[in-house]
Amino acid sequence: MTVYQAPREWTRVHPVSPFLGSGPVVGFLAIYGISRLTPNWVFGGEEEYGPLNEVPFPLIILGGLLIIGAVIGFGVLAWRRNEYRIGDDAMYHRKGIVFRQHRQARLDRIEAVDVVQPLLARIFGLAKLDVQVAGGGNSGVDLSYLRLGEAEALRNEMLALVARAKSTPDAVVTPDADLASGVVTEQERPAAASGPAWAVTIAEHNPQTAVPAAPERVVVKVPLSRLLLSLALSSATVVLGVTVIGTAIAAIIVGSVVAKAFAAAVGTSLFAGLAFFAGLFSFFWNQLNAGFNFTASTSSDGLRLSHGLLETRRQTVTPGRVQAVLIRQTWLWRYKGLYRITMNVAGYQDAEQQKATTLLPVGTLDDVLRVMELVLPEADAEALTRAIVGRGGEDGFTPSPASARLFDPLQWKHRGVRAGEQALFIRSGWLTRDVAVVPHARTQSLGVKQGPLQRLRHLASFAVHSTQGQVRPIAKNMELDDALELLDQQSERARTFRTKVARG
């Protein structure tokens, strides 16, 4: 079996990468060409054929081949300039033809390391490595694509170096670190993967790496039956069901009037109809793909999350990097005791937020407590439970006053905020119940905001500013004096806990 290692010298990504990367462009050109050759009545027009039918077919094929060849040729040139390597203190990546980019991901700033396999990459046994670095923006590194074993080897060694640097912060990590600490010496490193450079590795599920992955302990695994139940009890299912049933009943009663109204809404275009149904389908598919075979584990590397149906993702979030957590229970999930957890992890881009910041797609209260123990190991389980199952000012929470009833009639009784020993809890929601949890040590900044209507009622909103993500911890419509007092107290807590973390 081939043993993979993280390269210390500059190494190119896999030669198949430009072909995989050109797939969307080629697909767009193919769809565009087909749409222009398709009779116009398919799109709701009156003429039979489109304007491209006047062009000789061989000329269209030749033009398409020239465009595809140019795209692939540019991809090959970009591949020759796409190189990476790992050092003792950072992972380096350089690419670009006209505009050259040279990035480094410092190991002590790494927030998460993800190994992602889109469907097409899985067929060829390839994967891309996403390295998320503190700082946000475009500070991360994306290596597309590597052999699965190469991606795993690079991830394992990066995490081992991070763990060693944290255990001995004053020491300099070198390649001579022993194997027991997760890093092998240059003499112990096996030879790189043999074979021609163009060879494609087919579906190596458990590649052997020079630095083995740290042992892990499975904490939560989401069964498929529970995931399907959560989709059946989602608000989108209810809306879809009511729409279908209501339309059917109206069609029976009114007849052709409803049919004409539906045709006017959707349009006579076949593609518009497909887009309409695709939008309904996308929500369910995204939830199913993100929660399929979901497993949360813990190891010395940190929190490990694995999930995906067609596109698989294996995340490793390093310890202490979770900035905020949101525990959500929709109104239908309440009857089955189900919850969903999302998190803010610094570094993830907008496009990755939905896929990469799900801490638990669906689980019971016991699952929630076990998962929360991974990201807040010193949190009080009893206090967290009270924050989840209670409402408003119960269990020592500071509630919204009755004066907020005027412009917050449905929510004000359900709002509350409480500072625990390790974190701040903010709960809200009437139909959908939310509990935001922000560790004191991860508080970025604080603020009190007061709108014109709030000033009339002596109210204010207290906000904890976290990193970019889906969790936005805001305690709305608090009594102004309570909000200002909480601002002073939480500032002191954040300062104290940050000092403790800095001192180790």
Short mmCIF file of C-alpha atoms in Angstrom, two decimals:
data_model
loop_
_atom_site.label_atom_id
_atom_site.label_comp_id
_atom_site.label_asym_id
_atom_site.label_seq_id
_atom_site.Cartn_x
_atom_site.Cartn_y
_atom_site.Cartn_z
CA MET A 1 0.00 0.00 0.00
CA THR A 2 1.23 3.48 -0.87
CA VAL A 3 2.17 5.58 2.13
CA TYR A 4 1.48 9.28 1.63
CA GLN A 5 3.40 12.15 3.16
CA ALA A 6 3.10 15.92 3.30
CA PRO A 7 5.65 17.47 0.90
CA ARG A 8 8.42 19.70 2.24
CA GLU A 9 9.36 20.77 -1.28
CA TRP A 10 7.15 22.64 -3.71
CA THR A 11 4.66 20.18 -5.22
CA ARG A 12 1.94 20.67 -7.83
CA VAL A 13 -1.67 19.71 -7.29
CA HIS A 14 -2.98 16.68 -9.20
CA PRO A 15 -2.77 16.92 -13.03
CA VAL A 16 -6.49 16.13 -13.36
CA SER A 17 -7.33 19.35 -11.46
CA PRO A 18 -7.72 21.64 -14.51
CA PHE A 19 -10.17 19.19 -16.08
CA LEU A 20 -12.27 18.99 -12.92
CA GLY A 21 -12.10 22.75 -12.51
CA SER A 22 -13.22 23.31 -16.11
CA GLY A 23 -16.31 21.16 -15.67
CA PRO A 24 -18.72 24.00 -14.75
CA VAL A 25 -17.53 26.14 -17.67
CA VAL A 26 -17.87 23.30 -20.16
CA GLY A 27 -21.28 22.42 -18.72
CA PHE A 28 -22.46 26.02 -19.04
CA LEU A 29 -21.34 26.17 -22.67
CA ALA A 30 -23.09 22.89 -23.43
CA ILE A 31 -26.35 24.02 -21.80
CA TYR A 32 -26.18 27.36 -23.56
CA GLY A 33 -25.62 25.73 -26.93
CA ILE A 34 -28.47 23.28 -26.43
CA SER A 35 -30.79 26.05 -25.32
CA ARG A 36 -30.01 28.08 -28.45
CA LEU A 37 -30.62 25.06 -30.70
CA THR A 38 -33.87 24.16 -28.98
CA PRO A 39 -37.14 25.30 -30.59
CA ASN A 40 -38.30 28.61 -29.13
CA TRP A 41 -41.72 27.26 -28.16
CA VAL A 42 -40.00 25.39 -25.32
CA PHE A 43 -39.21 28.78 -23.78
CA GLY A 44 -42.64 30.23 -24.43
CA GLY A 45 -41.80 31.88 -27.74
CA GLU A 46 -43.79 31.78 -30.95
CA GLU A 47 -41.08 31.06 -33.51
CA GLU A 48 -40.14 27.46 -34.06
CA TYR A 49 -36.34 27.69 -33.93
CA GLY A 50 -33.68 29.93 -32.42
CA PRO A 51 -31.17 32.10 -34.34
CA LEU A 52 -28.30 29.61 -34.02
CA ASN A 53 -30.09 27.23 -36.38
CA GLU A 54 -29.08 29.52 -39.23
CA VAL A 55 -25.38 28.81 -38.49
CA PRO A 56 -23.95 25.59 -40.01
CA PHE A 57 -23.83 22.86 -37.40
CA PRO A 58 -20.14 21.90 -38.02
CA LEU A 59 -19.18 25.55 -37.42
CA ILE A 60 -21.01 25.51 -34.08
CA ILE A 61 -19.18 22.32 -33.05
CA LEU A 62 -15.83 23.78 -34.11
CA GLY A 63 -16.46 26.97 -32.14
CA GLY A 64 -17.45 24.98 -29.07
CA LEU A 65 -14.33 22.80 -29.31
CA LEU A 66 -12.12 25.90 -29.65
CA ILE A 67 -13.67 27.44 -26.54
CA ILE A 68 -13.34 24.21 -24.56
CA GLY A 69 -9.74 23.82 -25.74
CA ALA A 70 -8.94 27.37 -24.65
CA VAL A 71 -10.49 26.78 -21.23
CA ILE A 72 -8.57 23.53 -20.71
CA GLY A 73 -5.34 25.07 -22.03
CA PHE A 74 -5.62 27.95 -19.61
CA GLY A 75 -6.35 25.43 -16.85
CA VAL A 76 -3.18 23.49 -17.68
CA LEU A 77 -1.10 26.68 -17.51
CA ALA A 78 -2.71 27.51 -14.17
CA TRP A 79 -1.96 23.98 -12.93
CA ARG A 80 1.76 24.40 -13.65
CA ARG A 81 1.72 27.48 -11.41
CA ASN A 82 -0.35 25.88 -8.64
CA GLU A 83 2.08 24.54 -6.00
CA TYR A 84 2.11 23.93 -2.26
CA ARG A 85 4.31 22.66 0.53
CA ILE A 86 4.37 22.46 4.32
CA GLY A 87 6.94 24.04 6.61
CA ASP A 88 7.59 23.87 10.32
CA ASP A 89 5.51 26.95 11.06
CA ALA A 90 3.11 27.29 8.13
CA MET A 91 1.59 25.76 5.02
CA TYR A 92 2.54 27.60 1.81
CA HIS A 93 0.60 27.93 -1.43
CA ARG A 94 1.43 29.82 -4.61
CA LYS A 95 -0.51 30.09 -7.86
CA GLY A 96 -1.42 32.45 -10.68
CA ILE A 97 -0.35 33.23 -14.25
CA VAL A 98 -0.86 36.94 -14.78
CA PHE A 99 -1.39 37.82 -11.12
CA ARG A 100 0.74 35.69 -8.83
CA GLN A 101 -0.46 34.84 -5.32
CA HIS A 102 1.71 33.51 -2.54
CA ARG A 103 -0.10 32.62 0.68
CA GLN A 104 0.91 31.05 3.93
CA ALA A 105 -1.36 29.59 6.57
CA ARG A 106 0.40 29.94 9.92
CA LEU A 107 -0.14 26.80 11.96
CA ASP A 108 -0.89 28.72 15.14
CA ARG A 109 -3.66 30.65 13.32
CA ILE A 110 -5.45 27.67 11.77
CA GLU A 111 -9.12 27.47 12.73
CA ALA A 112 -10.20 24.38 10.80
CA VAL A 113 -8.94 21.91 8.21
CA ASP A 114 -11.50 20.28 5.89
CA VAL A 115 -11.07 17.44 3.42
CA VAL A 116 -13.88 17.80 0.86
CA GLN A 117 -14.76 15.34 -1.90
CA PRO A 118 -17.29 16.56 -4.47
CA LEU A 119 -18.96 13.79 -6.45
CA LEU A 120 -16.76 14.08 -9.53
CA ALA A 121 -13.61 14.18 -7.41
CA ARG A 122 -14.74 11.09 -5.46
CA ILE A 123 -15.02 9.15 -8.72
CA PHE A 124 -11.33 9.78 -9.40
CA GLY A 125 -10.25 9.28 -5.78
CA LEU A 126 -9.38 12.97 -5.37
CA ALA A 127 -10.19 15.58 -2.73
CA LYS A 128 -9.64 19.24 -2.02
CA LEU A 129 -8.16 20.59 1.18
CA ASP A 130 -9.71 23.72 2.72
CA VAL A 131 -7.57 25.39 5.38
CA GLN A 132 -9.46 28.05 7.34
CA VAL A 133 -7.27 30.66 9.01
CA ALA A 134 -8.20 33.27 11.61
CA GLY A 135 -8.64 36.66 10.02
CA GLY A 136 -11.56 35.99 7.68
CA GLY A 137 -11.74 37.44 4.19
CA ASN A 138 -9.62 35.47 1.75
CA SER A 139 -7.04 34.40 4.30
CA GLY A 140 -7.74 30.68 3.86
CA VAL A 141 -6.01 28.25 1.51
CA ASP A 142 -7.85 26.02 -0.96
CA LEU A 143 -5.94 23.18 -2.63
CA SER A 144 -7.94 21.68 -5.49
CA TYR A 145 -7.32 18.80 -6.16
CA LEU A 146 -5.05 16.27 -4.46
CA ARG A 147 -5.08 12.51 -4.16
CA LEU A 148 -7.19 11.60 -1.15
CA GLY A 149 -4.12 10.15 0.57
CA GLU A 150 -2.13 13.33 -0.08
CA ALA A 151 -4.90 15.49 1.35
CA GLU A 152 -5.17 13.27 4.43
CA ALA A 153 -1.40 13.25 4.93
CA LEU A 154 -1.17 17.03 4.69
CA ARG A 155 -4.05 17.48 7.12
CA ASN A 156 -2.63 14.98 9.63
CA GLU A 157 0.81 16.57 9.70
CA MET A 158 -0.55 20.10 9.94
CA LEU A 159 -2.73 19.16 12.90
CA ALA A 160 0.12 17.27 14.55
CA LEU A 161 2.38 20.33 14.26
CA VAL A 162 -0.40 22.53 15.65
CA ALA A 163 -0.91 20.18 18.61
CA ARG A 164 2.83 20.03 19.35
CA ALA A 165 3.21 23.81 19.11
CA LYS A 166 0.34 24.29 21.58
CA SER A 167 1.70 21.74 24.04
CA THR A 168 5.15 23.41 23.99
CA PRO A 169 4.46 27.01 22.91
CA ASP A 170 8.05 28.14 23.48
CA ALA A 171 9.56 25.32 21.46
CA VAL A 172 10.34 25.44 17.75
CA VAL A 173 8.73 22.58 15.86
CA THR A 174 11.15 20.90 13.49
CA PRO A 175 11.01 17.88 11.22
CA ASP A 176 13.08 15.98 13.83
CA ALA A 177 10.13 15.72 16.20
CA ASP A 178 9.49 12.14 17.19
CA LEU A 179 6.72 9.97 15.77
CA ALA A 180 4.98 9.73 19.13
CA SER A 181 4.14 13.41 19.02
CA GLY A 182 2.60 12.99 15.58
CA VAL A 183 5.53 14.04 13.38
CA VAL A 184 8.08 11.74 11.79
CA THR A 185 11.73 12.48 11.09
CA GLU A 186 13.08 12.89 7.60
CA GLN A 187 14.73 9.44 7.89
CA GLU A 188 11.42 7.87 8.89
CA ARG A 189 9.51 9.43 6.03
CA PRO A 190 8.72 6.81 3.38
CA ALA A 191 9.20 7.52 -0.27
CA ALA A 192 6.58 9.61 -1.98
CA ALA A 193 3.75 7.95 -3.85
CA SER A 194 5.21 6.11 -6.81
CA GLY A 195 3.83 5.82 -10.33
CA PRO A 196 3.41 8.21 -13.24
CA ALA A 197 2.29 11.73 -12.47
CA TRP A 198 -0.84 11.35 -14.59
CA ALA A 199 -2.01 8.21 -12.79
CA VAL A 200 -5.36 8.56 -11.04
CA THR A 201 -5.97 6.92 -7.68
CA ILE A 202 -9.35 5.20 -7.69
CA ALA A 203 -11.39 5.38 -4.46
CA GLU A 204 -8.80 4.81 -1.73
CA HIS A 205 -11.10 4.87 1.28
CA ASN A 206 -8.46 4.47 4.00
CA PRO A 207 -5.14 5.75 2.67
CA GLN A 208 -2.08 5.12 4.79
CA THR A 209 -0.22 8.29 5.74
CA ALA A 210 3.26 8.90 7.14
CA VAL A 211 1.70 10.76 10.08
CA PRO A 212 -1.32 8.75 11.25
CA ALA A 213 -4.49 10.52 12.23
CA ALA A 214 -4.97 10.87 15.97
CA PRO A 215 -7.40 8.34 17.50
CA GLU A 216 -10.94 9.59 17.78
CA ARG A 217 -13.98 8.82 19.93
CA VAL A 218 -17.43 9.02 18.33
CA VAL A 219 -19.74 11.18 20.43
CA VAL A 220 -22.87 11.56 18.26
CA LYS A 221 -24.03 9.84 15.09
CA VAL A 222 -27.25 10.95 13.38
CA PRO A 223 -29.35 8.00 12.09
CA LEU A 224 -30.96 8.36 8.68
CA SER A 225 -34.45 7.77 10.12
CA ARG A 226 -34.11 10.79 12.43
CA LEU A 227 -32.81 12.96 9.59
CA LEU A 228 -35.77 12.03 7.38
CA LEU A 229 -38.14 12.68 10.29
CA SER A 230 -36.66 16.15 10.76
CA LEU A 231 -37.24 16.92 7.06
CA ALA A 232 -40.82 15.67 7.27
CA LEU A 233 -41.41 17.96 10.27
CA SER A 234 -39.79 21.01 8.70
CA SER A 235 -41.71 24.21 7.98
CA ALA A 236 -40.93 23.84 4.27
CA THR A 237 -42.75 20.49 4.20
CA VAL A 238 -45.79 22.05 5.85
CA VAL A 239 -45.84 24.97 3.42
CA LEU A 240 -45.39 22.65 0.45
CA GLY A 241 -48.13 20.31 1.66
CA VAL A 242 -50.59 23.13 2.33
CA THR A 243 -49.86 24.63 -1.10
CA VAL A 244 -50.38 21.36 -2.96
CA ILE A 245 -53.54 20.43 -1.04
CA GLY A 246 -54.96 23.94 -1.29
CA THR A 247 -54.28 24.10 -5.03
CA ALA A 248 -55.89 20.68 -5.57
CA ILE A 249 -59.01 21.62 -3.61
CA ALA A 250 -59.28 24.96 -5.37
CA ALA A 251 -58.85 23.27 -8.75
CA ILE A 252 -61.73 20.92 -8.00
CA ILE A 253 -63.99 23.75 -6.87
CA VAL A 254 -63.06 26.49 -9.31
CA GLY A 255 -61.69 24.38 -12.16
CA SER A 256 -59.97 26.05 -15.09
CA VAL A 257 -59.56 29.40 -13.34
CA VAL A 258 -56.96 27.94 -10.95
CA ALA A 259 -55.21 26.17 -13.80
CA LYS A 260 -54.90 29.43 -15.71
CA ALA A 261 -53.68 31.28 -12.62
CA PHE A 262 -51.04 28.62 -11.98
CA ALA A 263 -49.91 28.76 -15.61
CA ALA A 264 -49.65 32.55 -15.38
CA ALA A 265 -47.60 32.31 -12.17
CA VAL A 266 -45.20 29.65 -13.42
CA GLY A 267 -45.20 30.77 -17.04
CA THR A 268 -45.40 28.76 -20.23
CA SER A 269 -41.65 28.20 -20.31
CA LEU A 270 -40.60 24.63 -19.60
CA PHE A 271 -37.34 25.81 -18.04
CA ALA A 272 -39.16 28.25 -15.78
CA GLY A 273 -41.31 25.41 -14.50
CA LEU A 274 -38.24 23.28 -13.85
CA ALA A 275 -36.63 26.17 -11.98
CA PHE A 276 -39.76 26.54 -9.85
CA PHE A 277 -39.71 22.91 -8.75
CA ALA A 278 -35.92 22.92 -8.38
CA GLY A 279 -36.24 25.72 -5.84
CA LEU A 280 -38.64 23.62 -3.78
CA PHE A 281 -36.34 20.62 -4.04
CA SER A 282 -33.12 22.46 -3.16
CA PHE A 283 -34.00 23.03 0.49
CA PHE A 284 -34.68 19.35 1.16
CA TRP A 285 -31.64 18.25 -0.79
CA ASN A 286 -29.28 20.62 1.01
CA GLN A 287 -30.54 19.46 4.41
CA LEU A 288 -30.31 15.79 3.43
CA ASN A 289 -26.84 16.12 1.92
CA ALA A 290 -25.51 18.08 4.91
CA GLY A 291 -26.91 15.68 7.51
CA PHE A 292 -26.42 12.33 5.79
CA ASN A 293 -24.14 9.98 7.75
CA PHE A 294 -23.29 12.82 10.16
CA THR A 295 -20.77 11.90 12.85
CA ALA A 296 -19.26 14.12 15.55
CA SER A 297 -16.09 12.85 17.21
CA THR A 298 -13.38 14.13 19.50
CA SER A 299 -9.63 13.61 19.34
CA SER A 300 -6.43 15.30 20.38
CA ASP A 301 -6.64 17.30 17.13
CA GLY A 302 -9.97 18.80 18.15
CA LEU A 303 -13.55 18.39 17.01
CA ARG A 304 -14.08 16.14 14.00
CA LEU A 305 -17.23 16.34 11.89
CA SER A 306 -17.98 14.00 8.99
CA HIS A 307 -21.04 14.12 6.74
CA GLY A 308 -22.30 14.16 3.17
CA LEU A 309 -24.18 12.09 0.61
CA LEU A 310 -22.76 12.99 -2.81
CA GLU A 311 -20.23 15.55 -1.55
CA THR A 312 -18.49 14.29 1.57
CA ARG A 313 -16.79 16.62 4.03
CA ARG A 314 -14.46 15.72 6.89
CA GLN A 315 -13.83 18.71 9.12
CA THR A 316 -11.37 19.13 11.94
CA VAL A 317 -11.95 22.20 14.10
CA THR A 318 -9.01 22.83 16.38
CA PRO A 319 -9.68 23.17 20.13
CA GLY A 320 -11.05 26.47 21.38
CA ARG A 321 -11.80 27.85 17.91
CA VAL A 322 -15.61 27.81 18.14
CA GLN A 323 -16.65 31.42 18.69
CA ALA A 324 -20.42 31.10 19.21
CA VAL A 325 -23.14 28.44 19.08
CA LEU A 326 -26.86 28.58 18.26
CA ILE A 327 -29.25 25.84 19.46
CA ARG A 328 -32.53 25.95 17.50
CA GLN A 329 -35.83 24.08 17.87
CA THR A 330 -38.58 24.65 15.32
CA TRP A 331 -42.24 24.48 16.34
CA LEU A 332 -42.80 20.99 14.88
CA TRP A 333 -39.53 19.60 16.24
CA ARG A 334 -40.70 20.59 19.71
CA TYR A 335 -43.12 17.65 19.81
CA LYS A 336 -40.31 15.17 19.12
CA GLY A 337 -37.68 16.89 21.27
CA LEU A 338 -35.32 17.59 18.34
CA TYR A 339 -32.72 20.35 18.05
CA ARG A 340 -30.22 21.74 15.54
CA ILE A 341 -26.86 23.35 16.41
CA THR A 342 -24.86 25.74 14.23
CA MET A 343 -21.59 27.44 15.12
CA ASN A 344 -19.38 30.35 14.20
CA VAL A 345 -15.82 29.38 13.32
CA ALA A 346 -13.50 32.16 12.22
CA GLY A 347 -12.26 31.96 8.66
CA TYR A 348 -15.15 30.36 6.78
CA GLN A 349 -16.37 32.23 3.72
CA ASP A 350 -20.03 32.96 2.96
CA ALA A 351 -20.26 30.10 0.47
CA GLU A 352 -19.06 27.62 3.10
CA GLN A 353 -21.18 28.79 6.02
CA GLN A 354 -24.16 26.49 5.42
CA LYS A 355 -22.04 23.41 4.69
CA ALA A 356 -19.24 23.82 7.18
CA THR A 357 -20.77 25.40 10.29
CA THR A 358 -23.35 22.76 11.21
CA LEU A 359 -22.40 21.32 14.58
CA LEU A 360 -25.40 18.99 14.78
CA PRO A 361 -28.03 18.76 11.98
CA VAL A 362 -30.66 17.15 14.23
CA GLY A 363 -30.47 15.51 17.65
CA THR A 364 -32.09 15.00 21.01
CA LEU A 365 -31.37 17.04 24.12
CA ASP A 366 -28.85 14.41 25.26
CA ASP A 367 -27.08 14.72 21.90
CA VAL A 368 -27.01 18.50 22.30
CA LEU A 369 -25.39 18.23 25.74
CA ARG A 370 -22.77 15.76 24.50
CA VAL A 371 -21.87 17.91 21.50
CA MET A 372 -21.77 21.09 23.57
CA GLU A 373 -19.35 19.37 25.93
CA LEU A 374 -16.91 19.13 23.02
CA VAL A 375 -16.91 22.86 22.30
CA LEU A 376 -17.47 24.01 25.91
CA PRO A 377 -15.94 21.23 28.04
CA GLU A 378 -16.29 23.22 31.28
CA ALA A 379 -19.85 24.38 30.70
CA ASP A 380 -22.49 23.53 33.28
CA ALA A 381 -24.82 20.97 31.68
CA GLU A 382 -27.61 21.84 34.12
CA ALA A 383 -27.41 25.55 33.30
CA LEU A 384 -27.41 24.78 29.58
CA THR A 385 -30.43 22.52 29.97
CA ARG A 386 -32.34 25.22 31.83
CA ALA A 387 -31.44 27.72 29.13
CA ILE A 388 -32.81 25.40 26.44
CA VAL A 389 -36.07 24.21 28.03
CA GLY A 390 -37.04 27.42 29.87
CA ARG A 391 -38.40 30.66 28.52
CA GLY A 392 -38.21 34.36 29.28
CA GLY A 393 -37.10 35.23 32.81
CA GLU A 394 -37.22 31.69 34.22
CA ASP A 395 -34.15 30.17 35.92
CA GLY A 396 -32.47 33.47 36.71
CA PHE A 397 -32.61 34.95 33.21
CA THR A 398 -33.08 38.68 32.77
CA PRO A 399 -36.32 39.03 30.73
CA SER A 400 -37.64 41.71 28.44
CA PRO A 401 -39.93 44.07 30.38
CA ALA A 402 -43.66 44.42 29.75
CA SER A 403 -42.99 47.76 28.07
CA ALA A 404 -41.65 45.81 25.05
CA ARG A 405 -45.10 44.35 24.44
CA LEU A 406 -46.16 47.27 22.25
CA PHE A 407 -43.88 46.47 19.30
CA ASP A 408 -42.79 42.94 20.21
CA PRO A 409 -46.11 41.30 21.15
CA LEU A 410 -45.24 37.69 20.28
CA GLN A 411 -41.61 37.52 21.38
CA TRP A 412 -41.14 39.60 24.51
CA LYS A 413 -42.24 36.90 26.98
CA HIS A 414 -39.75 34.44 25.46
CA ARG A 415 -36.66 36.65 25.55
CA GLY A 416 -34.03 36.36 28.25
CA VAL A 417 -30.30 36.63 28.89
CA ARG A 418 -28.09 35.15 31.59
CA ALA A 419 -24.35 35.02 32.21
CA GLY A 420 -23.12 31.59 33.30
CA GLU A 421 -19.73 30.67 34.72
CA GLN A 422 -18.21 29.98 31.29
CA ALA A 423 -20.56 31.52 28.74
CA LEU A 424 -23.36 33.97 28.06
CA PHE A 425 -26.81 32.53 27.21
CA ILE A 426 -29.32 34.46 25.09
CA ARG A 427 -32.67 32.84 24.37
CA SER A 428 -35.59 33.98 22.25
CA GLY A 429 -38.35 32.71 20.01
CA TRP A 430 -42.03 31.91 20.07
CA LEU A 431 -42.61 29.31 17.35
CA THR A 432 -38.93 28.70 16.76
CA ARG A 433 -36.89 28.68 19.97
CA ASP A 434 -33.28 29.83 19.83
CA VAL A 435 -30.52 29.75 22.44
CA ALA A 436 -27.26 31.51 21.55
CA VAL A 437 -24.20 30.54 23.60
CA VAL A 438 -21.06 32.68 23.55
CA PRO A 439 -18.03 31.65 25.65
CA HIS A 440 -16.74 34.57 27.71
CA ALA A 441 -13.23 34.03 26.38
CA ARG A 442 -14.46 34.23 22.75
CA THR A 443 -16.25 37.57 23.08
CA GLN A 444 -15.02 39.84 20.27
CA SER A 445 -16.78 43.05 21.27
CA LEU A 446 -20.02 44.23 22.86
CA GLY A 447 -22.58 46.86 22.07
CA VAL A 448 -25.84 48.42 23.22
CA LYS A 449 -28.13 49.77 20.50
CA GLN A 450 -31.28 51.84 21.00
CA GLY A 451 -33.75 52.71 18.24
CA PRO A 452 -36.27 55.58 18.30
CA LEU A 453 -39.16 53.38 19.48
CA GLN A 454 -36.96 51.75 22.08
CA ARG A 455 -35.97 55.15 23.44
CA LEU A 456 -39.65 55.95 24.00
CA ARG A 457 -40.06 52.77 26.03
CA HIS A 458 -36.66 52.96 27.80
CA LEU A 459 -35.46 49.80 26.04
CA ALA A 460 -32.26 48.73 24.28
CA SER A 461 -30.75 45.75 22.49
CA PHE A 462 -27.58 44.12 23.77
CA ALA A 463 -25.32 42.55 21.12
CA VAL A 464 -22.29 40.29 21.34
CA HIS A 465 -20.19 40.74 18.20
CA SER A 466 -18.90 37.38 17.04
CA THR A 467 -17.00 36.32 13.94
CA GLN A 468 -18.75 36.04 10.60
CA GLY A 469 -21.35 33.27 10.63
CA GLN A 470 -24.96 32.27 11.09
CA VAL A 471 -24.95 32.91 14.85
CA ARG A 472 -25.76 36.53 15.75
CA PRO A 473 -26.14 36.78 19.53
CA ILE A 474 -28.51 39.68 20.25
CA ALA A 475 -30.71 40.18 23.31
CA LYS A 476 -33.42 42.45 21.96
CA ASN A 477 -35.67 44.81 23.90
CA MET A 478 -34.00 44.69 27.29
CA GLU A 479 -34.59 47.29 29.97
CA LEU A 480 -32.02 50.01 29.26
CA ASP A 481 -30.52 49.86 32.75
CA ASP A 482 -30.23 46.05 32.53
CA ALA A 483 -28.52 46.30 29.15
CA LEU A 484 -25.96 48.85 30.39
CA GLU A 485 -25.25 46.81 33.51
CA LEU A 486 -24.79 43.67 31.43
CA LEU A 487 -22.43 45.58 29.13
CA ASP A 488 -20.14 46.49 32.03
CA GLN A 489 -20.27 43.03 33.62
CA GLN A 490 -19.73 41.13 30.38
CA SER A 491 -16.80 43.36 29.43
CA GLU A 492 -15.12 42.45 32.71
CA ARG A 493 -15.86 38.74 32.24
CA ALA A 494 -14.45 38.75 28.71
CA ARG A 495 -11.30 40.54 29.90
CA THR A 496 -10.81 38.09 32.78
CA PHE A 497 -11.30 34.94 30.73
CA ARG A 498 -9.11 36.17 27.89
CA THR A 499 -6.34 36.77 30.38
CA LYS A 500 -6.73 33.22 31.72
CA VAL A 501 -6.56 31.80 28.19
CA ALA A 502 -3.48 33.86 27.35
CA ARG A 503 -1.72 32.60 30.47
CA GLY A 504 -2.62 29.02 29.59
#
